[in-house]
Structures are given as C-alpha cells and as structure tokens.
Amino acid sequence: MPIVMRACLALLALLAAVASVPVTANAATLPGQRLQLSAGAFFPSVEANLQARPEASMHRRFELEDAFDRRRDRDVARFSSALRVGHRHRLFGEYFAIAASGDTVASRDLVFGNLAIPAGSGVEGNFEFSGLQVHYGYSLHRSERTEAAVLLGVTKLRIDARASAFLPDRPLGEDEVSALGAVPVFGLKFEHALSRSWLLRAQFSGIEVDLGPYDGTLLNHGVSLERLIAGGLGIGVAYASTRTNLRVDAEDWNGALRLVVNGPLAYLTLRF
C-alpha cells in the first residue's frame, strides 16, 4: 500500500519535528475535556464517474459529472465526535454525506445499468454517497501540547445512483443502482497546541481493500486550524479530501465508482 505508507510516514515526520520543539513554562496545553462534538459546512469540488456495468466499454461509461452540466443541487455534510476513555484511549466517530443531482443532453451514447441512453436525449441524474466511520485511537505519544494516535476502525458505505433518459415527446426509461457494505480502515491522527488559543490537527485514514463486494481504495485526509474560545467552544477552518476508487460486485450493482471530493471546511466544536 504505497499511498498509505507515504501518508503515515509524512505524519510521523511531522510528529517528530513538533515533538523536538522545547516546551516552556508558559506553553499552551491541549483541551482536556472528555467529549468533543463538531459539525461543519463543506464547500468541495466533486469529480465523480460511475460504471453501472463493468463490461461496458470505456467510451460508453456513464460520467456523473457529465450528467450535471445544469446542476440543480449539491449537498455535503460532515459531523464528527471524539470521546476519551482513558489516558491513551479514545473513540472517534464521523459521518459524511454527499448528494448531487442535475440534468444535461447526452453528447454520446451511454449505458447505465439496463438503460441505454442515445446521443441527443435528455438525461437526469441523482447520486448519494455516505459513510459512517467509527475508530478506536491509541496514543503513541501524549504530552501537554502534542498527541499522536494510531486509528483502527470500520467505515460503513452506502452508494445510491439513479439515471433517467427522455426525448421531448416521451420518456426512454430509468434505472438505479445501490450498494451497502462495511470495510476496515486504519490511520493516524495528530494534534498540537500552537498557543493557548490555537490548535493544529492532521488526520489520515484509509484502506486498500478486497473484501466482500468491494475491491479498491478508500482514502481520507485533512488538516485543520482551530481557534479555542472560553467555555469549551471552538471555531475552525480545514481542508479535507475524500478519494474513493471502488469496484463493486453486489447483488444490486455490478460496476465501479471513482469519487474525488476536495475542499475547504468551516466548522464549530463543542467540548464537555
């Protein structure tokens, strides 16, 4: 897993560099509350293509972004939580959901599942992709200013997509595909108090999986800067990225999904 290993080594190098900085008597400390809840507004760019039948030739693959030339909506939400259960032990949870819909005129012949879409016909598409991640974290290093943990957990994925085609005088039909499953993930999480008021975080998690109906990679990484406010409140900005490249062989869907979601995130954190 060369991508996974490179990301892990980069985070370990960051930890070593920060840990080498001397701690002064007036140095800031990491927040000490046990429970943390965060919610954010995500403003990403989305690149997506989906193949509803693996034997379809590449030039007939259904490109989701092609179907969204006249995008009607795109919603992205992210929520996360963390609970400390011991000096070196924490539990993390995160939920993300991506939904998009739009319409266009097909510039070439397309095939989506059992639906043949001739060039020149109207196309409408709807797409939803969501994931629930649950991680256990063990802190390899913990000091007043810095904490670095390894993560081990599970990501539950759900994918739903629908396409319909029509001519000005009549509909041509529609089809939909869906898949649901869980895959194991592992990663690293790093936190460092830059000052009494500012907190830096970085996280990477991912897997190269060949399990059940899924075969491919799922990678998540992000970095954030948070302003700590009195009363356990924090506001922050982040850059987050989700990259999914999966082949699916499920009862309701034989195909593939490639999804790249990158962008800034503004969030609010409460600590108890």
Coordinates of C-alpha atoms in Angstrom, one line a residue:
M1 CA 0.0 0.0 0.0
P2 CA 2.4 2.7 -1.1
I3 CA 0.0 5.6 -0.8
V4 CA -1.0 4.6 2.7
M5 CA 2.6 4.2 3.8
R6 CA 3.7 7.6 2.4
A7 CA 0.9 9.3 4.3
C8 CA 1.8 7.5 7.5
L9 CA 5.5 8.4 7.2
A10 CA 4.6 12.1 6.5
L11 CA 2.5 12.3 9.7
L12 CA 5.2 10.6 11.7
A13 CA 7.8 13.1 10.4
L14 CA 5.5 16.0 11.4
L15 CA 5.2 14.5 14.9
A16 CA 9.0 14.2 15.2
A17 CA 9.5 17.8 14.2
V18 CA 6.9 19.2 16.5
A19 CA 8.0 17.0 19.5
S20 CA 11.5 18.3 19.2
V21 CA 10.4 21.9 20.0
P22 CA 11.2 22.7 23.6
V23 CA 8.3 23.2 26.0
T24 CA 8.4 26.4 28.0
A25 CA 6.8 27.1 31.4
N26 CA 4.0 29.1 29.7
A27 CA 3.4 26.7 26.9
A28 CA -0.2 26.0 25.9
T29 CA -1.9 22.7 26.5
L30 CA -4.3 20.6 24.5
P31 CA -8.0 20.8 25.5
G32 CA -8.8 18.5 28.4
Q33 CA -12.5 17.8 28.0
R34 CA -13.5 14.2 27.5
L35 CA -16.3 14.7 24.9
Q36 CA -16.0 16.6 21.6
L37 CA -18.7 17.3 19.0
S38 CA -18.1 19.0 15.7
A39 CA -20.3 20.0 12.8
G40 CA -19.2 21.7 9.6
A41 CA -20.2 23.2 6.3
F42 CA -18.1 21.7 3.4
F43 CA -17.5 23.6 0.1
P44 CA -15.9 20.9 -2.1
S45 CA -15.2 20.3 -5.7
V46 CA -16.6 16.9 -6.7
E47 CA -15.3 14.7 -9.5
A48 CA -17.3 11.5 -10.0
N49 CA -17.8 8.9 -12.5
L50 CA -19.7 5.7 -12.2
Q51 CA -19.9 2.5 -14.2
A52 CA -23.1 0.5 -13.7
R53 CA -21.9 -2.4 -15.7
P54 CA -18.2 -3.5 -15.8
E55 CA -18.4 -4.9 -19.2
A56 CA -19.4 -1.6 -20.8
S57 CA -16.6 -0.2 -22.9
M58 CA -14.8 2.9 -21.5
H59 CA -16.2 5.3 -24.1
R60 CA -19.7 4.3 -23.0
R61 CA -19.1 4.8 -19.3
F62 CA -21.7 6.9 -17.5
E63 CA -19.9 10.0 -16.2
L64 CA -21.8 11.5 -13.3
E65 CA -20.3 15.0 -13.8
D66 CA -21.3 14.9 -17.4
A67 CA -24.9 14.5 -16.3
F68 CA -24.7 17.5 -14.0
D69 CA -23.9 20.2 -16.7
R70 CA -27.0 22.0 -15.3
R71 CA -26.6 21.1 -11.6
R72 CA -29.7 21.7 -9.5
D73 CA -28.1 21.0 -6.1
R74 CA -25.1 19.5 -4.3
D75 CA -25.2 18.9 -0.6
V76 CA -22.2 17.9 1.5
A77 CA -22.3 17.5 5.3
R78 CA -19.7 16.3 7.8
F79 CA -20.1 15.6 11.6
S80 CA -17.6 14.2 14.0
S81 CA -17.2 13.3 17.6
A82 CA -14.4 12.1 20.0
L83 CA -14.6 10.6 23.5
R84 CA -11.6 10.0 25.7
V85 CA -12.0 6.7 27.7
G86 CA -8.5 6.6 29.2
H87 CA -5.2 8.3 29.3
R88 CA -4.2 6.9 25.9
H89 CA -7.5 5.6 24.6
R90 CA -10.1 7.5 22.6
L91 CA -13.1 6.6 20.4
F92 CA -13.8 8.6 17.2
G93 CA -16.9 8.8 15.0
E94 CA -17.5 10.7 11.8
Y95 CA -20.4 10.9 9.3
F96 CA -20.3 12.4 5.9
A97 CA -22.9 12.5 3.1
I98 CA -22.6 13.7 -0.4
A99 CA -25.7 14.2 -2.6
A100 CA -25.9 15.8 -6.1
S101 CA -28.5 16.0 -8.9
G102 CA -28.6 17.6 -12.3
D103 CA -29.5 17.2 -15.9
T104 CA -27.9 17.5 -19.4
V105 CA -28.2 16.5 -23.0
A106 CA -26.2 13.3 -23.8
S107 CA -23.4 14.2 -26.2
R108 CA -22.7 10.5 -27.0
D109 CA -24.4 7.1 -26.5
L110 CA -24.3 6.0 -22.8
V111 CA -25.2 2.8 -20.9
F112 CA -26.3 2.9 -17.3
G113 CA -27.2 -0.5 -16.0
N114 CA -30.0 -1.7 -18.2
L115 CA -30.7 1.8 -19.5
A116 CA -29.5 2.7 -23.0
I117 CA -29.2 6.5 -23.4
P118 CA -28.8 7.6 -27.1
A119 CA -26.9 10.7 -28.0
G120 CA -29.1 13.8 -28.1
S121 CA -31.6 12.6 -25.4
G122 CA -32.1 14.4 -22.2
V123 CA -30.5 12.9 -19.0
E124 CA -31.3 13.4 -15.4
G125 CA -29.1 12.0 -12.6
N126 CA -29.2 11.7 -8.9
F127 CA -26.3 10.5 -6.7
E128 CA -25.9 9.9 -3.0
F129 CA -22.7 8.7 -1.2
S130 CA -22.5 8.4 2.6
G131 CA -20.1 6.9 5.1
L132 CA -20.1 6.3 8.8
Q133 CA -16.7 5.9 10.3
V134 CA -16.0 4.5 13.8
H135 CA -12.4 4.5 15.0
Y136 CA -10.5 3.4 18.1
G137 CA -7.5 5.5 18.8
Y138 CA -4.4 4.6 20.8
S139 CA -2.0 7.5 21.6
L140 CA 1.6 6.5 20.8
H141 CA 2.7 9.9 22.1
R142 CA 0.9 12.2 24.5
S143 CA 2.3 15.4 26.2
E144 CA 0.7 18.6 27.4
R145 CA 1.0 20.2 23.9
T146 CA 1.0 17.2 21.5
E147 CA -0.8 13.9 20.9
A148 CA -0.4 11.4 18.1
A149 CA -2.6 8.3 17.8
V150 CA -3.0 5.3 15.6
L151 CA -6.5 4.6 14.4
L152 CA -8.2 1.3 13.7
G153 CA -11.9 1.1 12.8
V154 CA -14.6 0.4 10.3
T155 CA -16.3 2.6 7.6
K156 CA -19.8 1.7 6.5
L157 CA -20.5 2.9 3.0
R158 CA -23.7 3.5 1.1
I159 CA -23.9 4.3 -2.6
D160 CA -27.1 5.1 -4.5
A161 CA -27.4 6.4 -8.0
R162 CA -30.2 6.9 -10.5
A163 CA -30.4 8.0 -14.1
S164 CA -33.3 8.6 -16.4
A165 CA -33.5 9.5 -20.1
F166 CA -36.1 11.2 -22.2
L167 CA -36.9 12.7 -25.5
P168 CA -39.1 15.9 -26.0
D169 CA -42.2 13.7 -26.7
R170 CA -41.6 10.7 -24.4
P171 CA -39.6 9.1 -21.6
L172 CA -37.0 6.5 -22.5
G173 CA -36.8 4.9 -19.1
E174 CA -34.7 4.9 -15.9
D175 CA -32.5 2.7 -13.8
E176 CA -30.9 2.8 -10.4
V177 CA -28.0 1.1 -8.6
S178 CA -27.1 0.8 -5.0
A179 CA -24.6 -0.9 -2.7
L180 CA -24.1 -1.1 1.1
G181 CA -21.2 -2.5 3.0
A182 CA -18.5 -2.1 5.6
V183 CA -14.8 -2.0 5.2
P184 CA -11.9 -1.8 7.8
V185 CA -9.7 1.3 7.9
F186 CA -6.7 2.4 9.8
G187 CA -4.8 5.7 10.1
L188 CA -3.0 8.3 12.2
K189 CA -4.3 11.4 14.0
F190 CA -2.1 14.3 15.2
E191 CA -2.9 17.2 17.4
H192 CA -0.7 20.1 18.6
A193 CA -1.4 23.2 20.6
L194 CA 0.3 26.1 18.8
S195 CA -0.6 28.5 21.6
R196 CA -3.2 28.9 24.3
S197 CA -5.8 29.8 21.7
W198 CA -4.8 27.8 18.5
L199 CA -5.0 24.1 17.8
L200 CA -3.5 22.3 14.8
R201 CA -4.8 18.9 13.7
A202 CA -4.0 16.5 10.9
Q203 CA -5.5 13.1 10.1
F204 CA -5.2 10.3 7.6
S205 CA -7.2 7.2 7.3
G206 CA -7.7 4.7 4.5
I207 CA -7.6 1.2 3.2
E208 CA -6.7 -0.8 0.1
V209 CA -9.4 -3.4 0.3
D210 CA -10.5 -6.6 -1.3
L211 CA -13.4 -7.6 0.9
G212 CA -16.9 -8.8 0.1
P213 CA -18.4 -6.8 -2.7
Y214 CA -15.6 -4.1 -2.7
D215 CA -12.2 -4.0 -4.3
G216 CA -10.2 -0.8 -4.4
T217 CA -9.1 2.1 -2.2
L218 CA -10.7 4.5 0.2
L219 CA -8.6 7.4 1.5
N220 CA -9.5 10.3 3.7
H221 CA -7.1 13.0 4.9
G222 CA -7.4 16.6 6.2
V223 CA -5.7 19.3 8.2
S224 CA -7.4 21.9 10.4
L225 CA -6.6 25.1 12.4
E226 CA -9.0 25.8 15.3
R227 CA -9.4 28.9 17.5
L228 CA -10.2 27.9 21.1
I229 CA -12.8 30.0 22.8
A230 CA -13.7 30.0 26.5
G231 CA -16.4 27.6 27.7
G232 CA -15.3 24.6 25.5
L233 CA -16.3 26.3 22.2
G234 CA -14.0 26.3 19.2
I235 CA -14.3 27.5 15.6
G236 CA -12.1 26.4 12.8
V237 CA -11.2 26.0 9.2
A238 CA -10.0 22.9 7.5
Y239 CA -9.1 21.3 4.2
A240 CA -10.5 17.9 3.7
S241 CA -10.2 15.3 0.9
T242 CA -12.0 12.0 0.3
R243 CA -10.8 9.8 -2.6
T244 CA -12.7 6.6 -3.4
N245 CA -11.9 4.2 -6.2
L246 CA -14.0 1.0 -5.8
R247 CA -15.1 -1.8 -8.0
V248 CA -18.4 -3.3 -6.7
D249 CA -19.8 -6.8 -7.2
A250 CA -23.0 -6.6 -5.2
E251 CA -26.5 -8.1 -5.7
D252 CA -28.0 -4.8 -6.8
W253 CA -25.0 -3.4 -8.6
N254 CA -22.0 -4.7 -10.7
G255 CA -19.9 -1.7 -11.6
A256 CA -17.4 0.8 -10.3
L257 CA -17.2 4.2 -8.6
R258 CA -14.5 6.8 -8.7
L259 CA -15.1 9.8 -6.5
V260 CA -12.8 12.7 -5.6
V261 CA -14.1 15.3 -3.1
N262 CA -11.7 18.1 -2.1
G263 CA -12.3 21.5 -0.5
P264 CA -12.4 23.8 2.5
L265 CA -14.5 23.2 5.6
A266 CA -15.7 25.7 8.2
Y267 CA -16.8 24.0 11.5
L268 CA -17.9 24.6 15.1
T269 CA -16.7 22.4 18.0
L270 CA -18.2 22.0 21.5
R271 CA -16.3 20.3 24.3
F272 CA -17.7 18.9 27.5

